[in-house]
Short mmCIF file of C-alpha atoms and ligand atoms in Angstrom, two decimals:
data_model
loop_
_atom_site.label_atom_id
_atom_site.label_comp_id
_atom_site.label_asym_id
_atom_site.label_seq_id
_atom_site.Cartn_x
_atom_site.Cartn_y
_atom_site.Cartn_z
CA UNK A 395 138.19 41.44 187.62
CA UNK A 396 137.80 43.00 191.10
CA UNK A 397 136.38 39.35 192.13
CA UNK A 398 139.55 37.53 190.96
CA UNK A 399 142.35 39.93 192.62
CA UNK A 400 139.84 39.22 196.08
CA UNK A 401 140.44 35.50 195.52
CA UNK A 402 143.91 35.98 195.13
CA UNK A 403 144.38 38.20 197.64
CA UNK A 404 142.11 36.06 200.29
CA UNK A 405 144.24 32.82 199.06
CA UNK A 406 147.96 34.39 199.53
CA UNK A 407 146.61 35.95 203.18
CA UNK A 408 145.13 32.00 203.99
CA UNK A 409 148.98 31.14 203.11
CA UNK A 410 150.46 33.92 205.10
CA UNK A 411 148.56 33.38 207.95
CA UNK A 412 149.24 28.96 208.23
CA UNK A 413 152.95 29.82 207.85
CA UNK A 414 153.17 32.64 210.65
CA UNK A 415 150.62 29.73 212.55
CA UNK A 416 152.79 26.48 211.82
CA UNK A 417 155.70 29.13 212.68
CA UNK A 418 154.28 29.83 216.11
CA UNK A 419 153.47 26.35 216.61
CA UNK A 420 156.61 25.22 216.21
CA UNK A 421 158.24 28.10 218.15
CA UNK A 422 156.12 27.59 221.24
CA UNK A 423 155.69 24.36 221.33
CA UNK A 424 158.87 22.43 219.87
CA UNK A 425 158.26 18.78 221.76
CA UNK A 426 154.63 18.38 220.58
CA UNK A 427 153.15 15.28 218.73
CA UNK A 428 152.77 15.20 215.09
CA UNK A 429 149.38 13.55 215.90
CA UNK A 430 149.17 16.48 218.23
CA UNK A 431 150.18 19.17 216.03
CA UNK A 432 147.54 17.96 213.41
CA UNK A 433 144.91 18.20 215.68
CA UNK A 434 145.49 21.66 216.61
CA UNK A 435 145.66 22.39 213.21
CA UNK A 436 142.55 21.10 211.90
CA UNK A 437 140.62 22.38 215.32
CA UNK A 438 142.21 26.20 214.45
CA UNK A 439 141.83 25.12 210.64
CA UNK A 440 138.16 24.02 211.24
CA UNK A 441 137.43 27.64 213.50
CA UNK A 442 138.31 30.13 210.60
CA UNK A 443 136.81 27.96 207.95
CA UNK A 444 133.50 28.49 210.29
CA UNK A 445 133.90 32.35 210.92
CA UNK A 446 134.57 32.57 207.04
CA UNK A 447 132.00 30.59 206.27
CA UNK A 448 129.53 32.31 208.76
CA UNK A 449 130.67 35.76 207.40
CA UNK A 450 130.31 34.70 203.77
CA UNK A 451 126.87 33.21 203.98
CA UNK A 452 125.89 36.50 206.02
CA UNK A 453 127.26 38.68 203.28
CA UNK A 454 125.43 36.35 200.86
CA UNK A 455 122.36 36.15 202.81
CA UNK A 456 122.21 40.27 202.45
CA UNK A 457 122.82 40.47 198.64
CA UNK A 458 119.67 38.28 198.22
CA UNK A 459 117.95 40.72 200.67
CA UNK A 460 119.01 43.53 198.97
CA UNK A 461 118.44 41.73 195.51
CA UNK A 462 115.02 40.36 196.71
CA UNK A 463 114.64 44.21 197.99
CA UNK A 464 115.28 45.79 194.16
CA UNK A 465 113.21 43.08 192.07
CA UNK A 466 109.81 44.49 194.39
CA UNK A 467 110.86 48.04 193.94
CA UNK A 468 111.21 47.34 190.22
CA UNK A 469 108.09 45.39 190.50
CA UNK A 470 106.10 48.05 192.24
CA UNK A 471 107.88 50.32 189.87
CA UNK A 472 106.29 48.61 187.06
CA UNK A 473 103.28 48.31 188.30
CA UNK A 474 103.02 52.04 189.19
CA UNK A 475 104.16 52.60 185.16
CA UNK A 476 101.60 50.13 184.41
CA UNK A 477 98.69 52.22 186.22
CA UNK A 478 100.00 55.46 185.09
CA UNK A 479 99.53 54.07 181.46
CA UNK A 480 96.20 53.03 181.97
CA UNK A 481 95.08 56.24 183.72
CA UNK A 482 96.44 58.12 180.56
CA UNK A 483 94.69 55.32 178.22
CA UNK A 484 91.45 56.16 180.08
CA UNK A 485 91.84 60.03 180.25
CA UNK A 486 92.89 60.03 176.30
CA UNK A 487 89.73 58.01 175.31
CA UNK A 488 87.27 59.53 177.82
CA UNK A 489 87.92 63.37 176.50
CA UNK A 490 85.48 64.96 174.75
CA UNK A 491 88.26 66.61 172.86
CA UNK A 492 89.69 64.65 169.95
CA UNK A 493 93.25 63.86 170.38
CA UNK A 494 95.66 63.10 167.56
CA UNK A 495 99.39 62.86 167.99
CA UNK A 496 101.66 62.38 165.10
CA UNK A 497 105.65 62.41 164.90
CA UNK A 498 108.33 64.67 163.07
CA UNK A 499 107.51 62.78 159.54
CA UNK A 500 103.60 62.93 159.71
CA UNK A 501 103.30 59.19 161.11
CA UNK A 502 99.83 58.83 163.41
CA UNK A 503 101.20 57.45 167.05
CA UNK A 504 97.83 58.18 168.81
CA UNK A 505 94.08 58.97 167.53
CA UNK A 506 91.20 58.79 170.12
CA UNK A 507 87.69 58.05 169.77
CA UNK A 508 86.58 62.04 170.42
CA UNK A 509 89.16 62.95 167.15
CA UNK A 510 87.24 59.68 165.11
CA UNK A 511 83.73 61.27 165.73
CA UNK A 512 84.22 64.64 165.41
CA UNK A 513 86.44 64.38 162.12
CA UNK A 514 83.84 61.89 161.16
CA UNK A 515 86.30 59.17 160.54
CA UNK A 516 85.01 55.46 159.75
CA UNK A 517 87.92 53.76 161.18
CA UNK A 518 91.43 54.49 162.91
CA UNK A 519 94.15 52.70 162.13
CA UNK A 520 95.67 55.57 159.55
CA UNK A 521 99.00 55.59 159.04
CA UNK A 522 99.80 59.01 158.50
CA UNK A 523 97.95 62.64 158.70
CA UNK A 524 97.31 63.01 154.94
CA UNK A 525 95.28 59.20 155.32
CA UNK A 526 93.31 61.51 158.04
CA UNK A 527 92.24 64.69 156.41
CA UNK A 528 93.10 65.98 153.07
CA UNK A 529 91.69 69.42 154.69
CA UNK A 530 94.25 71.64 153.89
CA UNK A 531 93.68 73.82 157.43
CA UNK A 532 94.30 70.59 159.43
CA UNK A 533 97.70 69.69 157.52
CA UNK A 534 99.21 73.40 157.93
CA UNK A 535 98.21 73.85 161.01
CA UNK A 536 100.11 70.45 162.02
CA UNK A 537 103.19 70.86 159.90
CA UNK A 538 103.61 74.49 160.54
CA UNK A 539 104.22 73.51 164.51
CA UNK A 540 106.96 71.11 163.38
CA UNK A 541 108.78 73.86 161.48
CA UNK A 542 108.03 76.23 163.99
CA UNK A 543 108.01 74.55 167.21
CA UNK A 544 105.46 77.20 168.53
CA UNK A 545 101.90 76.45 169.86
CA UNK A 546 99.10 77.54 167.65
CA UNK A 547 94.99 77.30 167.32
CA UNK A 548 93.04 77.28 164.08
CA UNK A 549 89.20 77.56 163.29
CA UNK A 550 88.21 74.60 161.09
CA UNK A 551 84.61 74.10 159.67
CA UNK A 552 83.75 70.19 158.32
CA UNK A 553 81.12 69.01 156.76
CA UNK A 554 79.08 66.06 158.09
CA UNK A 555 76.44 65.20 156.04
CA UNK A 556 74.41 68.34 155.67
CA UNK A 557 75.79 69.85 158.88
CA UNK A 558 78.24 72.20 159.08
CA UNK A 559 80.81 71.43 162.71
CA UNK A 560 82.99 74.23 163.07
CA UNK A 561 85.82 73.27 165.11
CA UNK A 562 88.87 74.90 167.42
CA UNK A 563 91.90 72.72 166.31
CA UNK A 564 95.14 73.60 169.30
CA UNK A 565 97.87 72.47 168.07
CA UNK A 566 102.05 72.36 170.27
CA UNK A 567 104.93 70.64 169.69
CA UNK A 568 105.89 67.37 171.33
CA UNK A 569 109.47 67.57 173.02
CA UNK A 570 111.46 64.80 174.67
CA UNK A 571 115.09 65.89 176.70
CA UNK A 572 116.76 67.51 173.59
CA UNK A 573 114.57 70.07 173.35
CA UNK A 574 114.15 69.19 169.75
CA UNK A 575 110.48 69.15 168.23
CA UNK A 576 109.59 65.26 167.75
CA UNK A 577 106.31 65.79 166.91
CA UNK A 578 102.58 67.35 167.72
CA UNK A 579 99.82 67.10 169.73
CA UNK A 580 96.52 68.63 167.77
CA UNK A 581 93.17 68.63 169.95
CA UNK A 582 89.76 69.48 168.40
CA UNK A 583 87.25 70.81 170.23
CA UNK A 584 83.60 71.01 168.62
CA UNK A 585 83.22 75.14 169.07
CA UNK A 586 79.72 74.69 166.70
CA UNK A 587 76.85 75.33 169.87
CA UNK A 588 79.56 78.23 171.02
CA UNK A 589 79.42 79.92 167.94
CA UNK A 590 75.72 79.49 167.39
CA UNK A 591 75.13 81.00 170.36
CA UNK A 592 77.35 84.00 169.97
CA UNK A 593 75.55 84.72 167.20
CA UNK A 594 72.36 85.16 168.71
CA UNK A 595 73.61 87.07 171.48
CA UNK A 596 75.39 89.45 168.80
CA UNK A 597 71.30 89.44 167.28
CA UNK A 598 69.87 89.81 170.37
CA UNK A 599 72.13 92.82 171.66
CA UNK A 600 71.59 94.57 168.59
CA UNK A 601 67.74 93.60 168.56
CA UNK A 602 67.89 95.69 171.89
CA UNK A 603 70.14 98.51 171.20
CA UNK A 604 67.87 99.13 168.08
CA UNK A 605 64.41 98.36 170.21
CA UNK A 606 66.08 100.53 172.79
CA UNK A 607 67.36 103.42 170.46
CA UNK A 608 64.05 104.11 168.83
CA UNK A 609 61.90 105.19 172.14
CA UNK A 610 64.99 106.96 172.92
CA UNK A 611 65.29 108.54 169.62
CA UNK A 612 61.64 110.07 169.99
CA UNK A 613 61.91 110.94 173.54
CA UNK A 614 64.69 113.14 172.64
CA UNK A 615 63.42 114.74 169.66
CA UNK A 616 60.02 115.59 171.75
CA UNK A 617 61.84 117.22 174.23
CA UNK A 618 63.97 119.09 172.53
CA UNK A 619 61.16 120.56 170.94
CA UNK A 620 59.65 121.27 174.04
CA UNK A 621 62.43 122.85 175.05
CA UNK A 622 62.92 124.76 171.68
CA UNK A 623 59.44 127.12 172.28
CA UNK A 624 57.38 123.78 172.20
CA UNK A 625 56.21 124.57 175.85
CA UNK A 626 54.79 127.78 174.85
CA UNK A 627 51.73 126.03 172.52
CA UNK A 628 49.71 124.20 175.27
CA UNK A 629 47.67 122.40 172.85
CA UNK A 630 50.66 120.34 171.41
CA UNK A 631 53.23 120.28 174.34
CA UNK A 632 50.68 117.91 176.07
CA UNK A 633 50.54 115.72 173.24
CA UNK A 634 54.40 115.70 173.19
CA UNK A 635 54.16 114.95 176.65
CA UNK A 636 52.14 111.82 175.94
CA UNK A 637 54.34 110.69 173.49
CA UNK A 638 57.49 110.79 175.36
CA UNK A 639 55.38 109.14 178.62
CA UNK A 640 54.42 106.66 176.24
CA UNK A 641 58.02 106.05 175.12
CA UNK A 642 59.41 105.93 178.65
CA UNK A 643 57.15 103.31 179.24
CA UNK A 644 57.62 101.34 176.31
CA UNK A 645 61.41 101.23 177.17
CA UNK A 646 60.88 100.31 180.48
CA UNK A 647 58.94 97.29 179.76
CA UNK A 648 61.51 96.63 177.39
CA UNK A 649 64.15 96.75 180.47
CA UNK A 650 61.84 94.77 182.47
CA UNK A 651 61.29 92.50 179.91
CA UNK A 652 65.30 91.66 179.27
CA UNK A 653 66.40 91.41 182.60
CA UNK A 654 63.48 89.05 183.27
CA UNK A 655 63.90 86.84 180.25
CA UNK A 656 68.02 87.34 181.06
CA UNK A 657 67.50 85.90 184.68
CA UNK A 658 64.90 83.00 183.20
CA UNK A 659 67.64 81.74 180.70
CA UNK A 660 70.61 82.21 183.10
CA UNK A 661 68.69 79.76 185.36
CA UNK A 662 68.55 82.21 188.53
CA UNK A 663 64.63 82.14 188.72
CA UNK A 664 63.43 79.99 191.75
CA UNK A 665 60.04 78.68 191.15
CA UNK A 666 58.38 77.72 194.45
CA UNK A 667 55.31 75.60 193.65
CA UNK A 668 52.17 75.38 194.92
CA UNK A 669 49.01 73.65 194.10
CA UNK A 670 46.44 76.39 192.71
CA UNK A 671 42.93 76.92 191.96
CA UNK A 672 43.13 77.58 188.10
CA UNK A 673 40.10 79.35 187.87
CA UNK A 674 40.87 81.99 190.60
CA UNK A 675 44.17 82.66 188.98
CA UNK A 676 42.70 83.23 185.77
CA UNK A 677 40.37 85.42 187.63
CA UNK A 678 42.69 87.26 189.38
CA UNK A 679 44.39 87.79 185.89
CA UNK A 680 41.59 88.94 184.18
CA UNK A 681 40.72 91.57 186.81
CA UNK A 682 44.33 93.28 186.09
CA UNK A 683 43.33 93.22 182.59
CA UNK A 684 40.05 94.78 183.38
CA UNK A 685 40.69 98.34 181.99
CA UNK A 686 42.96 96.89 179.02
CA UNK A 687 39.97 94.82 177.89
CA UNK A 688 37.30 97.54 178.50
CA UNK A 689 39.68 99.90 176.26
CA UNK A 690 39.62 97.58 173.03
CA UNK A 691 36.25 96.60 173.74
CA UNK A 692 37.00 92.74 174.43
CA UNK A 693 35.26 90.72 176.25
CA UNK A 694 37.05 88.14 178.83
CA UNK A 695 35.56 84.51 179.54
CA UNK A 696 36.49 82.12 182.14
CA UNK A 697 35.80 78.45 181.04
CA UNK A 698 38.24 76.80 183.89
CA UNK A 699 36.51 74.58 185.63
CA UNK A 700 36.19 75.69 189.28
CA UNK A 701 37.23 72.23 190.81
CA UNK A 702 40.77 72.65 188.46
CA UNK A 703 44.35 72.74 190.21
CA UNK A 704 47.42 73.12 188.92
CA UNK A 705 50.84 72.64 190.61
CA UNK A 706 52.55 75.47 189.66
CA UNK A 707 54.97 79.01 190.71
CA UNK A 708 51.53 81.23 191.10
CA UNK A 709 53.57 84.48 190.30
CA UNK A 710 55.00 83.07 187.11
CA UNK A 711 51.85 81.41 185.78
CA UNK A 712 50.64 84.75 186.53
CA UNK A 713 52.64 86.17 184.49
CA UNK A 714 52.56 83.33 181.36
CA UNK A 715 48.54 84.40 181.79
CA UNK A 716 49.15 88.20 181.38
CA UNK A 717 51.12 87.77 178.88
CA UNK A 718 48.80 85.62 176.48
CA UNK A 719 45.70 87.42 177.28
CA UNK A 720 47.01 91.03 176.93
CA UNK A 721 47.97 89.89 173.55
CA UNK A 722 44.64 87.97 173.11
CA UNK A 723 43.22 91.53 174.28
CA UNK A 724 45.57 93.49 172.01
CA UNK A 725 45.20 91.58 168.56
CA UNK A 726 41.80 91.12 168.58
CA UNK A 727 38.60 92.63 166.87
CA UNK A 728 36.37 95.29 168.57
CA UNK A 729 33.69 93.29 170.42
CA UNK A 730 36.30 90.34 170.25
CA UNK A 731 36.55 87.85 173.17
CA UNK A 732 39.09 85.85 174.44
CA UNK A 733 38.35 82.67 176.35
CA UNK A 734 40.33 80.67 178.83
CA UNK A 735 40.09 77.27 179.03
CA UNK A 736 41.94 73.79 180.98
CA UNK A 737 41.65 69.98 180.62
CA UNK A 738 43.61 67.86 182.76
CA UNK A 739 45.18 64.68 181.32
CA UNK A 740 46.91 61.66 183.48
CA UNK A 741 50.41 63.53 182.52
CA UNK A 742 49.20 67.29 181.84
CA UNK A 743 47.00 70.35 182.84
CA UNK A 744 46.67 71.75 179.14
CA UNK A 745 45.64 75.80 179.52
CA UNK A 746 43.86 77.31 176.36
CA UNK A 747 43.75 80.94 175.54
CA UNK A 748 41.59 81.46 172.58
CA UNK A 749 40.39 84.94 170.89
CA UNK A 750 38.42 85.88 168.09
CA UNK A 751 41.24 88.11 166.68
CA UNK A 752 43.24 88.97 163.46
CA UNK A 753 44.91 85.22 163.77
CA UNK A 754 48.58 84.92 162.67
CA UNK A 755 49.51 83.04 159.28
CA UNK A 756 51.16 79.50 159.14
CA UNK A 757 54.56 81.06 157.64
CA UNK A 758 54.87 83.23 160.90
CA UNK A 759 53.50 80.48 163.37
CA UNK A 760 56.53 78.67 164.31
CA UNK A 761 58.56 82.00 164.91
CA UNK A 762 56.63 84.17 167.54
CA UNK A 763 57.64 82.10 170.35
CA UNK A 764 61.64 83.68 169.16
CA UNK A 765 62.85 86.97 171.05
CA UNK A 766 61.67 90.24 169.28
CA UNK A 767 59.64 88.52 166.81
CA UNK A 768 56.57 90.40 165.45
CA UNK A 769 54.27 89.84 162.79
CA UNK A 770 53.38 93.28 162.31
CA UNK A 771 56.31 95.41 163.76
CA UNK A 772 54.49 98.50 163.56
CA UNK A 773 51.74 97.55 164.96
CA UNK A 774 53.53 95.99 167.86
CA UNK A 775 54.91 98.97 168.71
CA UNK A 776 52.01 100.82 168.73
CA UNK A 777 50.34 98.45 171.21
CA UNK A 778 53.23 99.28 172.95
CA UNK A 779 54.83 95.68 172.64
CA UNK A 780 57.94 94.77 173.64
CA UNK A 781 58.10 91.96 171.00
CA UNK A 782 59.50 89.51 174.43
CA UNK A 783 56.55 88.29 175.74
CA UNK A 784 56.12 85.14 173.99
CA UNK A 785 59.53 84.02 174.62
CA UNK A 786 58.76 84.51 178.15
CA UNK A 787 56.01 82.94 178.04
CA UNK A 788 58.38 80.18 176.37
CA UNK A 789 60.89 80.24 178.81
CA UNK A 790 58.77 80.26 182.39
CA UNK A 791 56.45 77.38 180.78
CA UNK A 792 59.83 75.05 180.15
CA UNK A 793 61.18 76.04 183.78
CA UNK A 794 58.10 74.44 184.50
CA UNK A 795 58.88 71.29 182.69
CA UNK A 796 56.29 72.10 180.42
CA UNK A 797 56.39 73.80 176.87
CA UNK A 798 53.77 76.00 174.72
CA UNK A 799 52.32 75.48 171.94
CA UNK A 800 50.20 77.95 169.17
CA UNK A 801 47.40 77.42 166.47
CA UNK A 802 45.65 80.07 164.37
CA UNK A 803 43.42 81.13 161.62
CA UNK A 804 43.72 83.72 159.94
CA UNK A 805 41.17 86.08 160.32
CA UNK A 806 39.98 83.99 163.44
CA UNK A 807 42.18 84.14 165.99
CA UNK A 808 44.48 82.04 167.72
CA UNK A 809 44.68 79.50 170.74
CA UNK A 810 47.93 79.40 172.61
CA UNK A 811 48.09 76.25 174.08
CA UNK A 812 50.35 76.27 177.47
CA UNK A 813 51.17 72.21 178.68
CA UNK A 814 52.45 71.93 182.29
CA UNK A 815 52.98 68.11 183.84
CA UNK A 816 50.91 67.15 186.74
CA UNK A 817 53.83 67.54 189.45
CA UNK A 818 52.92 63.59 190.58
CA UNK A 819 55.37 62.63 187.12
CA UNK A 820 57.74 65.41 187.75
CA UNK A 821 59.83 65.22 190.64
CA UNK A 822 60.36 68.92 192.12
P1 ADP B 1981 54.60 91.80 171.55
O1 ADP B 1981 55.22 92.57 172.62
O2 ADP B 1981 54.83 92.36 170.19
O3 ADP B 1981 53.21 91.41 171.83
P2 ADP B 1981 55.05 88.99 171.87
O4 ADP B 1981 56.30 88.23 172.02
O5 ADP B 1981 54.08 88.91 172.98
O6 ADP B 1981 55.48 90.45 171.54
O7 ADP B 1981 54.34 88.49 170.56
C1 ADP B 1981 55.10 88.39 169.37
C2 ADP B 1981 54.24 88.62 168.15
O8 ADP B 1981 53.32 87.54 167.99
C3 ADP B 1981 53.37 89.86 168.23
O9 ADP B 1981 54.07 90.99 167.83
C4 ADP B 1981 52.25 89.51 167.31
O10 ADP B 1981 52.64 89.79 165.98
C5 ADP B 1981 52.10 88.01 167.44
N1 ADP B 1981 51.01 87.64 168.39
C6 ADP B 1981 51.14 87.30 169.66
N2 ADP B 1981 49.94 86.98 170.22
C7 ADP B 1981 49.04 87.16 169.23
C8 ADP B 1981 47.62 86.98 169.16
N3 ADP B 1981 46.91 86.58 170.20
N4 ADP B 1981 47.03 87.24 167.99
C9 ADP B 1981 47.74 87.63 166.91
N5 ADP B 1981 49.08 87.81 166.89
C10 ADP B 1981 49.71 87.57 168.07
#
């Protein structure tokens, strides 16, 4: 429209402008040649035409510029959708949380491969949530967003074949301009290792409070007695005395005990390795454990062979050694012995503490490496056990990329087996 009323417009000034032109002609010139006239005329005739012409293909010229401009800023505009897309593809599937999207009437628009695995789907080209899970958590939590419109999280617990997952389902609504809920976004995050765990730190801080609260229990009582007139009989005040030394002590190798095996599992222990002569550690060990071993009678062998090395943190295979023999010393018979013993293999330096003691029984074997684990509480305590040594012993042996092992008769004693690699296979 605005096109044809320029034509028009363009024509009736091309006719205005030849009559003023053949007016002036005539005016100024009144004697001149027809032949002449014509001339003129198609010389001034032939001059606009060009300056039209020149301004018309210049105005042209700059629409296909500016057209040429617009198809690569629609091209780059593409291609920058294009990437964006695939960044998002990549981001969805690479997730380790499972991602399922579905509209306002319950139709799937996205599943990952996270949400396939961890719901334990087969395939995943559903149709709609119910073809997903049946699981009646999963559908409320999903349709109660779209009536809502509020952000929510639910626990959900699956079953995969004999397992149990436990999973953290978050679930918010999906909203375009009009503010209106279209549909919802429901990621599952496997929360099964996190709730394991919490469950043995809820054991373990209990196990400590209680291991903690006893001592503290009979420290208390003792003194109170002593306080109560208890001073006054000599001949019992010093055995209260004892006891509540002997308490204070137990509860501060308990202390000792949890912040060390706390600082071995958080990862914060440095182990600077050296390589060792295995026999003079063991003998350096045994010479701490001199009066223990004179007090139950035991008697301590050294079977390392002097030429043995080890590459290892001297302090902490000091302390794996003190561990095992003071309970080699502790468990075993009067006129027991304990024996320490090493073998070197292309991969391994195995280290063998044996002793002739009361043993431990198959059904309690595979649990004494645990935290607070005892065979014979009472007894522990009486030893003046913390019930954490093993698991240290668990712990330092693993820092050194090795692991422990234990066998036992009962009745004959044990062997507790400690495996480090030769450092050669292990890069440190
Ligand atoms: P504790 O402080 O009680 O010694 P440990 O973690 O060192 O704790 O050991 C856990 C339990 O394993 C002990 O209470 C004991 O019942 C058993 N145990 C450990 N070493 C021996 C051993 N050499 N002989 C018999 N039982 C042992």
């Amino acid at each position: 429209m605005k096109e044809k009323r320029q034509i028009v417009v363009a024509t009736l000034a091309m006719v205005a402008l030849f009559t003023v032109y053949e007016w002036a002609k005539t005016a100024i010139f009144p004697d001149m040649s027809v032949t002449t006239s014509h001339v003129i005329t198609i010389i001034v005739a032939g001059v606009i035409t060009a300056i039209i012409s020149r301004q018309v293909i210049k105005r042209q010229s700059r629409l296909i510029d500016e057209q040429k401009n617009s198809n690569e800023r629609l091209r780059e505009a593409l291609a920058t959708a294009e990437r964006s897309t695939n960044l998002l593809q990549s981001i969805i599937t690479s997730v380790d949380e499972g991602l399922i999207i579905i509209d306002r009437n319950q139709r799937i628009l996205l599943i990952n491969d996270a949400a396939q695995s961890l719901l334990n789907l087969r395939r995943k080209d559903f149709e709609r949530l119910p073809d997903i899970s049946r699981d009646p958590p999963i559908i409320e939590a999903f349709l109660s967003v779209l009536t809502k419109g509020e952000r929510a999280s639910t626990r959900v617990e699956i079953t995969v074949g004999i397992n149990k997952r436990i999973l953290r389902l978050q679930t918010a609504p999906l909203r375009f301009s009009d503010q209106q809920v279209e549909g919802v976004v429901g990621a599952f995050i496997d929360i099964t290792q996190l709730e394991r765990l919490e469950s043995i730190r809820q054991a373990f801080l209990a196990n400590v409070s209680h291991e903690l609260r006893t001592p503290l229990t009979s420290i208390t009582a003792y003194t109170e007695t002593l306080l109560d007139g208890g001073l006054n009989d000599q001949a019992n005040s010093l055995r209260f005395l004892n006891t509540i030394h002997r308490n204070a002590e137990r509860m501060r190798n308990l202390v000792n005990d949890i912040s060390e095996l706390s600082l071995i599992e958080a990862g914060a222990v440095q182990l600077s390795f050296d390589r060792l002569s295995l026999h003079s550690v063991v003998s350096e060990v045994f010479n701490g454990l001199a009066p223990r071993s004179e007090k139950y009678q035991v008697q301590l062998r050294n079977e390392v062979p002097e030429d043995c090395s080890v590459i290892a943190d001297r302090r902490r295979l000091e302390q794996i050694l003190i561990n095992l023999v003071d309970n080699a010393i502790k468990f075993n018979k009067p006129q027991g012995e304990v024996i320490v013993g090493a073998s070197i293999t292309e991969e391994q330096t195995i280290i063998r503490v044996r002793d002739s003691g009361v043993g431990i029984s198959p059904e309690h074997l595979s649990r004494v490496f645990e935290r607070f684990y005892r065979v014979d509480k009472a007894r522990s305590r009486e030893l003046g056990g913390t019930g954490l040594g093993l698991a240290i012993v668990k712990h330092l042996t693993r820092a050194h990329g090795g692991d422990a092992e234990v066998n036992s008769t009962i009745g004959q004693g044990c062997e507790f087996i400690i495996k480090l690699p030769n450092r050669d296979s292990l890069a440190i």
